[in-house]
mmCIF file of N, CA and C in Angstrom:
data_model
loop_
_atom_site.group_PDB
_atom_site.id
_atom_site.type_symbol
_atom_site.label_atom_id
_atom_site.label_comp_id
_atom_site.label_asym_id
_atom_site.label_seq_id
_atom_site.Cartn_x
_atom_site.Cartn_y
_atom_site.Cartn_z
ATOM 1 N N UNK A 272 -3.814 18.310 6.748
ATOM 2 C CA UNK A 272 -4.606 17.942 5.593
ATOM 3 C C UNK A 272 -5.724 16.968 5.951
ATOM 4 N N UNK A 273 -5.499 16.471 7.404
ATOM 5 C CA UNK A 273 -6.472 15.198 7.370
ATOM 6 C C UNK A 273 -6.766 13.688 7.052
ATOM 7 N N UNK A 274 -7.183 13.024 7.894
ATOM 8 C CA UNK A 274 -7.041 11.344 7.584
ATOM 9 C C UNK A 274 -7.450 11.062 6.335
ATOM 10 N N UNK A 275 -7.147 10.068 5.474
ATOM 11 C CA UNK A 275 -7.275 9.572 4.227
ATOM 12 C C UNK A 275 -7.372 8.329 4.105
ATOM 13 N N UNK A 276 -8.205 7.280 3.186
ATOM 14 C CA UNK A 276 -7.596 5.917 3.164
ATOM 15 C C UNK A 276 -6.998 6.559 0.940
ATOM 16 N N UNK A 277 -6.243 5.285 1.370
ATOM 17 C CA UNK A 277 -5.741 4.953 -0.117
ATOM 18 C C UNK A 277 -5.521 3.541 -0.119
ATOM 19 N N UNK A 278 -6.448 3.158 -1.319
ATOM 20 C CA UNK A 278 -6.072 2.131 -1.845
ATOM 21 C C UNK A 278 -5.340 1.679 -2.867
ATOM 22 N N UNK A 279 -4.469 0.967 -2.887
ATOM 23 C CA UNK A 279 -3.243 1.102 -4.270
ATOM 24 C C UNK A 279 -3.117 -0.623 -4.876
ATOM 25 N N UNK A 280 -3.908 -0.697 -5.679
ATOM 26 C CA UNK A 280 -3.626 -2.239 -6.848
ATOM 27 C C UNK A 280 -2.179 -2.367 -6.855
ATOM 28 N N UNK A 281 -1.135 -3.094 -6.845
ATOM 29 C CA UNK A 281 -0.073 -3.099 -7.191
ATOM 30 C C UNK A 281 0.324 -4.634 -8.177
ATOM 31 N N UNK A 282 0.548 -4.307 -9.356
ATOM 32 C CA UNK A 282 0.512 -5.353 -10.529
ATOM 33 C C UNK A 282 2.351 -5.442 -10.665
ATOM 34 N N UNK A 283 2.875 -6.801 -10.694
ATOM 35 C CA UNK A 283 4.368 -6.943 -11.260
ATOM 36 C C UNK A 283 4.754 -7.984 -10.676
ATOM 37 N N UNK A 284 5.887 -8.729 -10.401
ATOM 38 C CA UNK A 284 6.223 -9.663 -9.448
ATOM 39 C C UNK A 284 6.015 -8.735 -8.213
ATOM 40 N N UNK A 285 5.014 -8.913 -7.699
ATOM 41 C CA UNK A 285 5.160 -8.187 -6.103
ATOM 42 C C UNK A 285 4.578 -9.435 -5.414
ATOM 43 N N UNK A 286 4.507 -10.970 -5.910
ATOM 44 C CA UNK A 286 4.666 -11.651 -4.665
ATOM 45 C C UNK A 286 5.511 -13.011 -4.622
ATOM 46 N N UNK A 287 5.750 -13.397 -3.240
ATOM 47 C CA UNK A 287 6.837 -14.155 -2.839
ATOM 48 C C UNK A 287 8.504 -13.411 -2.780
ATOM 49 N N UNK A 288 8.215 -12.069 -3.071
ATOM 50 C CA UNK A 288 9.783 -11.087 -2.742
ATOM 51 C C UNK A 288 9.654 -10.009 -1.863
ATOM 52 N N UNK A 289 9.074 -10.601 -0.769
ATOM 53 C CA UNK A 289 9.224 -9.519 0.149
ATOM 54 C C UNK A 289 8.790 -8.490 0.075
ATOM 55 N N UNK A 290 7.301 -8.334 -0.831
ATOM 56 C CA UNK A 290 6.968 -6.615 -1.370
ATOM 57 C C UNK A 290 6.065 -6.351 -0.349
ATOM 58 N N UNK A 291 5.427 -7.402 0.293
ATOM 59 C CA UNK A 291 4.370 -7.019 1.530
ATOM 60 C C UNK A 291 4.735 -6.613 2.799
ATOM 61 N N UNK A 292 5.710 -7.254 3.039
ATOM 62 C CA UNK A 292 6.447 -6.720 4.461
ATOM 63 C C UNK A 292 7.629 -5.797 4.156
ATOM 64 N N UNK A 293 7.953 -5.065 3.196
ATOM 65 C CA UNK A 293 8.453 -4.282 2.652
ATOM 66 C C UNK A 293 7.575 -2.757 2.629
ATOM 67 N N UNK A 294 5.680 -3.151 1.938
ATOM 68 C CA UNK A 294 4.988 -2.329 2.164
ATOM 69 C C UNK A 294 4.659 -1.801 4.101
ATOM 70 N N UNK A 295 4.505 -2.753 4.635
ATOM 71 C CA UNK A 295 4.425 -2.579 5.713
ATOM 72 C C UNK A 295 5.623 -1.808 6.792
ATOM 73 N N UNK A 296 6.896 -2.172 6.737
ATOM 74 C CA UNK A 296 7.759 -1.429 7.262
ATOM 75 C C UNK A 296 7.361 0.117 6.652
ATOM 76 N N UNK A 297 7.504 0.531 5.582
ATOM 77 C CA UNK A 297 7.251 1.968 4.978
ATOM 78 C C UNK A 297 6.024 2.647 5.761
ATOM 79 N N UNK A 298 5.118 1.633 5.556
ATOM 80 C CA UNK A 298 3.540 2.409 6.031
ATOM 81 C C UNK A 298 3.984 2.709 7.264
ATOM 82 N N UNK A 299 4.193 1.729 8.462
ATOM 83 C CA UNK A 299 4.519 1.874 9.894
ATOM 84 C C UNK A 299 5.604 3.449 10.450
ATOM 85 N N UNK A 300 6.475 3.560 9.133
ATOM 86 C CA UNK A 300 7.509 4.403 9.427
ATOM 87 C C UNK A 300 7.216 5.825 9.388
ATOM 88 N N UNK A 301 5.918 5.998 8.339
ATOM 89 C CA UNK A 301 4.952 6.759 7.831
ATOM 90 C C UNK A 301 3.789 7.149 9.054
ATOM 91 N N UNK A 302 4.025 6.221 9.996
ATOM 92 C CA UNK A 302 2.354 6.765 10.530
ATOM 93 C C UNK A 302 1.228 6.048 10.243
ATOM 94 N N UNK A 303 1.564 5.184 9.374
ATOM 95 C CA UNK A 303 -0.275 4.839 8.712
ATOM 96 C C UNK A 303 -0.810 3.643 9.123
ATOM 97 N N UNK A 304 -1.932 3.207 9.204
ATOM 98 C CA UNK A 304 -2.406 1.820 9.802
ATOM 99 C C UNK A 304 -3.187 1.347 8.096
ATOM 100 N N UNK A 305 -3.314 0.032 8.270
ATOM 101 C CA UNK A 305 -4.099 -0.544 7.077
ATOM 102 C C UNK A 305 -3.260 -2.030 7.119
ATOM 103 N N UNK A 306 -3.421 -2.621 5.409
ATOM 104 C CA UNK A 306 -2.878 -3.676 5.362
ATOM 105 C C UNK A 306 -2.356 -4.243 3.936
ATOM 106 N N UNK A 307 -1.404 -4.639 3.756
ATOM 107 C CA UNK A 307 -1.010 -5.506 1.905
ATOM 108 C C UNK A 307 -1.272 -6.760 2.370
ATOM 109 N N UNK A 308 -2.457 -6.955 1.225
ATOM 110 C CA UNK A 308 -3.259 -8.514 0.874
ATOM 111 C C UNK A 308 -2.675 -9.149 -0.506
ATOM 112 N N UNK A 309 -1.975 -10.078 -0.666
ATOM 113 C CA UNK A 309 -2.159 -10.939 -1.860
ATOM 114 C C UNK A 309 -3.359 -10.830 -2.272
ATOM 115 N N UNK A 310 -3.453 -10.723 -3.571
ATOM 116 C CA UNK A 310 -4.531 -11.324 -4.364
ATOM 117 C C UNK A 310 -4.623 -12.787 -5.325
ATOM 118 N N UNK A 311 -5.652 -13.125 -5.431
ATOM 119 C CA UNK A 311 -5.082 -14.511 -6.381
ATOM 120 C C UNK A 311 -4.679 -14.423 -7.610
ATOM 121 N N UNK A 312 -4.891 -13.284 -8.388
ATOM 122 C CA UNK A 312 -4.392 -12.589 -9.702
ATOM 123 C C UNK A 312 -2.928 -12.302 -9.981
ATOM 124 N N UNK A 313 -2.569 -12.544 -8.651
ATOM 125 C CA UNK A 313 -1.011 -11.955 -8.809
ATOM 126 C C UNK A 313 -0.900 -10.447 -8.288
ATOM 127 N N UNK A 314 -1.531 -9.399 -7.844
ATOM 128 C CA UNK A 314 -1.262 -8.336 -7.553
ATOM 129 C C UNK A 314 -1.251 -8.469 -6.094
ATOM 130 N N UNK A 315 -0.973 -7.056 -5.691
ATOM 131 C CA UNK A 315 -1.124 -7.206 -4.128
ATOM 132 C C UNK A 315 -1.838 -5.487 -4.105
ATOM 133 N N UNK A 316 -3.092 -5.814 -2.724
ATOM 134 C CA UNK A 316 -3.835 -4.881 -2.462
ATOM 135 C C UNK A 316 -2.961 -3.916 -1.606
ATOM 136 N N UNK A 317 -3.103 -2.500 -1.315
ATOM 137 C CA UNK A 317 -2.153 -1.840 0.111
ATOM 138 C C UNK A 317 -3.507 -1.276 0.206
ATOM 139 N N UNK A 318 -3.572 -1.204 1.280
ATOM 140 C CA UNK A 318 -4.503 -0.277 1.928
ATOM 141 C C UNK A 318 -4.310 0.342 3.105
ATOM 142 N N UNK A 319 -4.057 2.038 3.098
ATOM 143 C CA UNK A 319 -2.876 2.896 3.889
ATOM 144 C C UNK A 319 -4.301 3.495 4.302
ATOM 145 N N UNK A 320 -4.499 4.060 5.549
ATOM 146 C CA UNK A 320 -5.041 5.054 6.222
ATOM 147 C C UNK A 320 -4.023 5.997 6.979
ATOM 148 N N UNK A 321 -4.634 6.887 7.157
ATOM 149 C CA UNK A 321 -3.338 8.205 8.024
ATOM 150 C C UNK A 321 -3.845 9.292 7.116
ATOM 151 N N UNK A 322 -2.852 10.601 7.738
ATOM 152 C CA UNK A 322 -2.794 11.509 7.282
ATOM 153 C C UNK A 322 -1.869 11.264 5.348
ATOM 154 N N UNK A 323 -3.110 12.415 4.713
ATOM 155 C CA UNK A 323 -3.070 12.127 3.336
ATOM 156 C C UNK A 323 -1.503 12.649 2.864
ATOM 157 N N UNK A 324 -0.936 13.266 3.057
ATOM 158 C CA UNK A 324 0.907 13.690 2.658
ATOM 159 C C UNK A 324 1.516 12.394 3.016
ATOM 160 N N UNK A 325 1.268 11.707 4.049
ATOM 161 C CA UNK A 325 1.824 10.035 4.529
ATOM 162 C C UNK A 325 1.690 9.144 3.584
ATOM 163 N N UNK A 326 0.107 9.419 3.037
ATOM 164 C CA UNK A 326 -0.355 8.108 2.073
ATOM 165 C C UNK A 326 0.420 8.435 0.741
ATOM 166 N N UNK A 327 0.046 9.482 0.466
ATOM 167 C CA UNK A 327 0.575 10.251 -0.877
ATOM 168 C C UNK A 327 2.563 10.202 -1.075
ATOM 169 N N UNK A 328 2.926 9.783 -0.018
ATOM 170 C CA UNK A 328 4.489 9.503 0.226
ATOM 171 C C UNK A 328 4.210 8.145 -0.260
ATOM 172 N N UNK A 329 3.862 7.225 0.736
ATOM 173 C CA UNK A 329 3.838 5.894 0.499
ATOM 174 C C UNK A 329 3.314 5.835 -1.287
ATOM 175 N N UNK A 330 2.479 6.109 -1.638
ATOM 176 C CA UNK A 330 2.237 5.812 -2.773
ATOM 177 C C UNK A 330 3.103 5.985 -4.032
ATOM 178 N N UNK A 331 4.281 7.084 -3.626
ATOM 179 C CA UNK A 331 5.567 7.851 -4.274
ATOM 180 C C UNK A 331 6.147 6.438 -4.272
ATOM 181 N N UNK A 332 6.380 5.800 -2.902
ATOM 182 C CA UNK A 332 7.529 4.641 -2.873
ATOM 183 C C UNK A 332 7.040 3.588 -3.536
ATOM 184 N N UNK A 333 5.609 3.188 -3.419
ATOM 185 C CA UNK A 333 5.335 2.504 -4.045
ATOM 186 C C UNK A 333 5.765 1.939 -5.694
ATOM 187 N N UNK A 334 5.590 3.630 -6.095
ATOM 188 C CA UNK A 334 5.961 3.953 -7.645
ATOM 189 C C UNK A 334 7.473 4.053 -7.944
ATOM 190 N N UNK A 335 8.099 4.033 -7.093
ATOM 191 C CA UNK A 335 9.865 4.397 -7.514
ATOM 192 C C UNK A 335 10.672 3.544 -7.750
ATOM 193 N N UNK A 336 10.397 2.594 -8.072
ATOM 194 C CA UNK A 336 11.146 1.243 -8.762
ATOM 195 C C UNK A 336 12.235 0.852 -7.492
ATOM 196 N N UNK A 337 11.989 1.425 -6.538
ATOM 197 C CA UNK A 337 13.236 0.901 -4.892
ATOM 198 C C UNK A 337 12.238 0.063 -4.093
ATOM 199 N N UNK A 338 11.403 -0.968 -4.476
ATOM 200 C CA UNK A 338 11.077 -2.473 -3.975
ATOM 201 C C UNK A 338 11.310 -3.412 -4.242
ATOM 202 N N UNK A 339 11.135 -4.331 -3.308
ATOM 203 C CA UNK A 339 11.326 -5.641 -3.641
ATOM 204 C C UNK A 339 10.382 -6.365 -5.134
ATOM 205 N N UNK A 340 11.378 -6.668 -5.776
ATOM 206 C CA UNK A 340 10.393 -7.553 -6.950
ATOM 207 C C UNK A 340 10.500 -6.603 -7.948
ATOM 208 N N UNK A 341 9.542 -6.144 -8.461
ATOM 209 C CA UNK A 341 9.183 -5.721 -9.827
ATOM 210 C C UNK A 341 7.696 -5.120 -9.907
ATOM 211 N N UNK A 342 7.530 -3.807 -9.836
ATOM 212 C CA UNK A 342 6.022 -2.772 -10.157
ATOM 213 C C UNK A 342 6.134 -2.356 -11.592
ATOM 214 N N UNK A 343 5.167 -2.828 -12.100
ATOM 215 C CA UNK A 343 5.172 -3.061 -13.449
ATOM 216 C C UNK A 343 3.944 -1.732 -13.772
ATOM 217 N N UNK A 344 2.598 -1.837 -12.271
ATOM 218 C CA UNK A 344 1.769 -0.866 -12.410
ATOM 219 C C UNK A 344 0.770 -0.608 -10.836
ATOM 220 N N UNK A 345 0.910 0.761 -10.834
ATOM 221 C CA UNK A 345 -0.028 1.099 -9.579
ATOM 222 C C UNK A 345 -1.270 1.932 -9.904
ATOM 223 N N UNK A 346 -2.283 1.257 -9.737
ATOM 224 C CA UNK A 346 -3.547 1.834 -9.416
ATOM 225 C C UNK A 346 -4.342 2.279 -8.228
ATOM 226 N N UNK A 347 -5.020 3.403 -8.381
ATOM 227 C CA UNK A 347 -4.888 3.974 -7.116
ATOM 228 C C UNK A 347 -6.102 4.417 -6.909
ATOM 229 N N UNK A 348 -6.867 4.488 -5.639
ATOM 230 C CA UNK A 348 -8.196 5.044 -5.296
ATOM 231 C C UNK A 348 -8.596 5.669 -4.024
ATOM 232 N N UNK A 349 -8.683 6.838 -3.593
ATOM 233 C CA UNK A 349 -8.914 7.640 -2.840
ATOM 234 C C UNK A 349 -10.242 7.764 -1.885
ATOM 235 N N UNK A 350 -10.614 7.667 -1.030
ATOM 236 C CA UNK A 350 -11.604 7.477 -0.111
ATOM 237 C C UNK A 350 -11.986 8.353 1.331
ATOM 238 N N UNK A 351 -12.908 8.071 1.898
ATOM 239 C CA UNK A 351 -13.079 8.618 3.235
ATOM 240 C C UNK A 351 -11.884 7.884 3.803
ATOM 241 N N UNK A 352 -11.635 8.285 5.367
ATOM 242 C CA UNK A 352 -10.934 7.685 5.986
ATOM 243 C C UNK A 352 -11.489 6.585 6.630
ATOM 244 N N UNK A 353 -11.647 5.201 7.239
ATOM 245 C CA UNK A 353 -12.734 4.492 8.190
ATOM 246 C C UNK A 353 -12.505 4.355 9.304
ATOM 247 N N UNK A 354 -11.179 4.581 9.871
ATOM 248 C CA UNK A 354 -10.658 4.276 11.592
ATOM 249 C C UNK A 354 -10.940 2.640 11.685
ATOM 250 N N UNK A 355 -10.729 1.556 10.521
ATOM 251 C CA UNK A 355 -11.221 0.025 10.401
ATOM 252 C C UNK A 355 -10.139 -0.447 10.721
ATOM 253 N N UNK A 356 -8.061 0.014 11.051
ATOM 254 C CA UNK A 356 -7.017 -0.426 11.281
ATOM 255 C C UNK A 356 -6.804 -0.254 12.369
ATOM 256 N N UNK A 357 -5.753 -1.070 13.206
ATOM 257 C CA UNK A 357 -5.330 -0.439 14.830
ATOM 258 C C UNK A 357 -4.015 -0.439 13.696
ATOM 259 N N UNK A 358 -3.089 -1.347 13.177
ATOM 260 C CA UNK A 358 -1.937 -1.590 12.955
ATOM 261 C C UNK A 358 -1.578 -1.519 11.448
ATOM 262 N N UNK A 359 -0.894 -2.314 10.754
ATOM 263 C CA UNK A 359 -0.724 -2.415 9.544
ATOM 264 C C UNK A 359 -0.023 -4.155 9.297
ATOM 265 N N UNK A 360 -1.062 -4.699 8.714
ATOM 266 C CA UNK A 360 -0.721 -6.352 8.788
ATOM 267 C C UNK A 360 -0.865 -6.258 7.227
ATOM 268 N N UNK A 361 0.088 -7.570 6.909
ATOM 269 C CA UNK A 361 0.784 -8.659 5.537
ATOM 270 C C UNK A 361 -0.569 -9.834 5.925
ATOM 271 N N UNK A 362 -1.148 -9.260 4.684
ATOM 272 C CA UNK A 362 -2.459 -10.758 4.677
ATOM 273 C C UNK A 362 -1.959 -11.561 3.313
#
């Protein structure tokens, strides 16, 4: 299907419970490089590159109420791919 980025808003208690390095184990297990940023709003950014069935998984887990904390809401935005990750880092 081809490289993809996805970007996914994630709104709920998703910080201080482990939802970033939680996102990160998944992405890594997946294949995908990028990164989950705190925001100062309270949400946390993911930003997955890889092949799009990878991202489109991750974004499933994202949504399935099996994380740390509480996803209250995921917003989501679809893009070129940029090759801008080597890894997948918790900012």
């Amino acid at each position: 299907m081809g490289d993809i980025r996805l970007t996914a808003w994630v709104r709920g208690r998703v910080q201080g419970v482990g939802f970033r390095w939680w996102v990160r184990a998944r992405a890594l297990e997946l294949g995908l490089t990028g990164a989950a940023t705190n925001l100062v709003d309270g949400r946390v950014e993911v930003v997955a590159e890889g092949d799009r069935a990878a991202c489109e998984r991750l974004l499933a887990l994202l949504r399935s109420g099996q994380t740390p904390g509480r996803v209250d809401s995921v917003i989501e935005r679809w893009t070129n791919h940029r090759g801008s990750f080597t890894g997948f880092e918790e900012r």
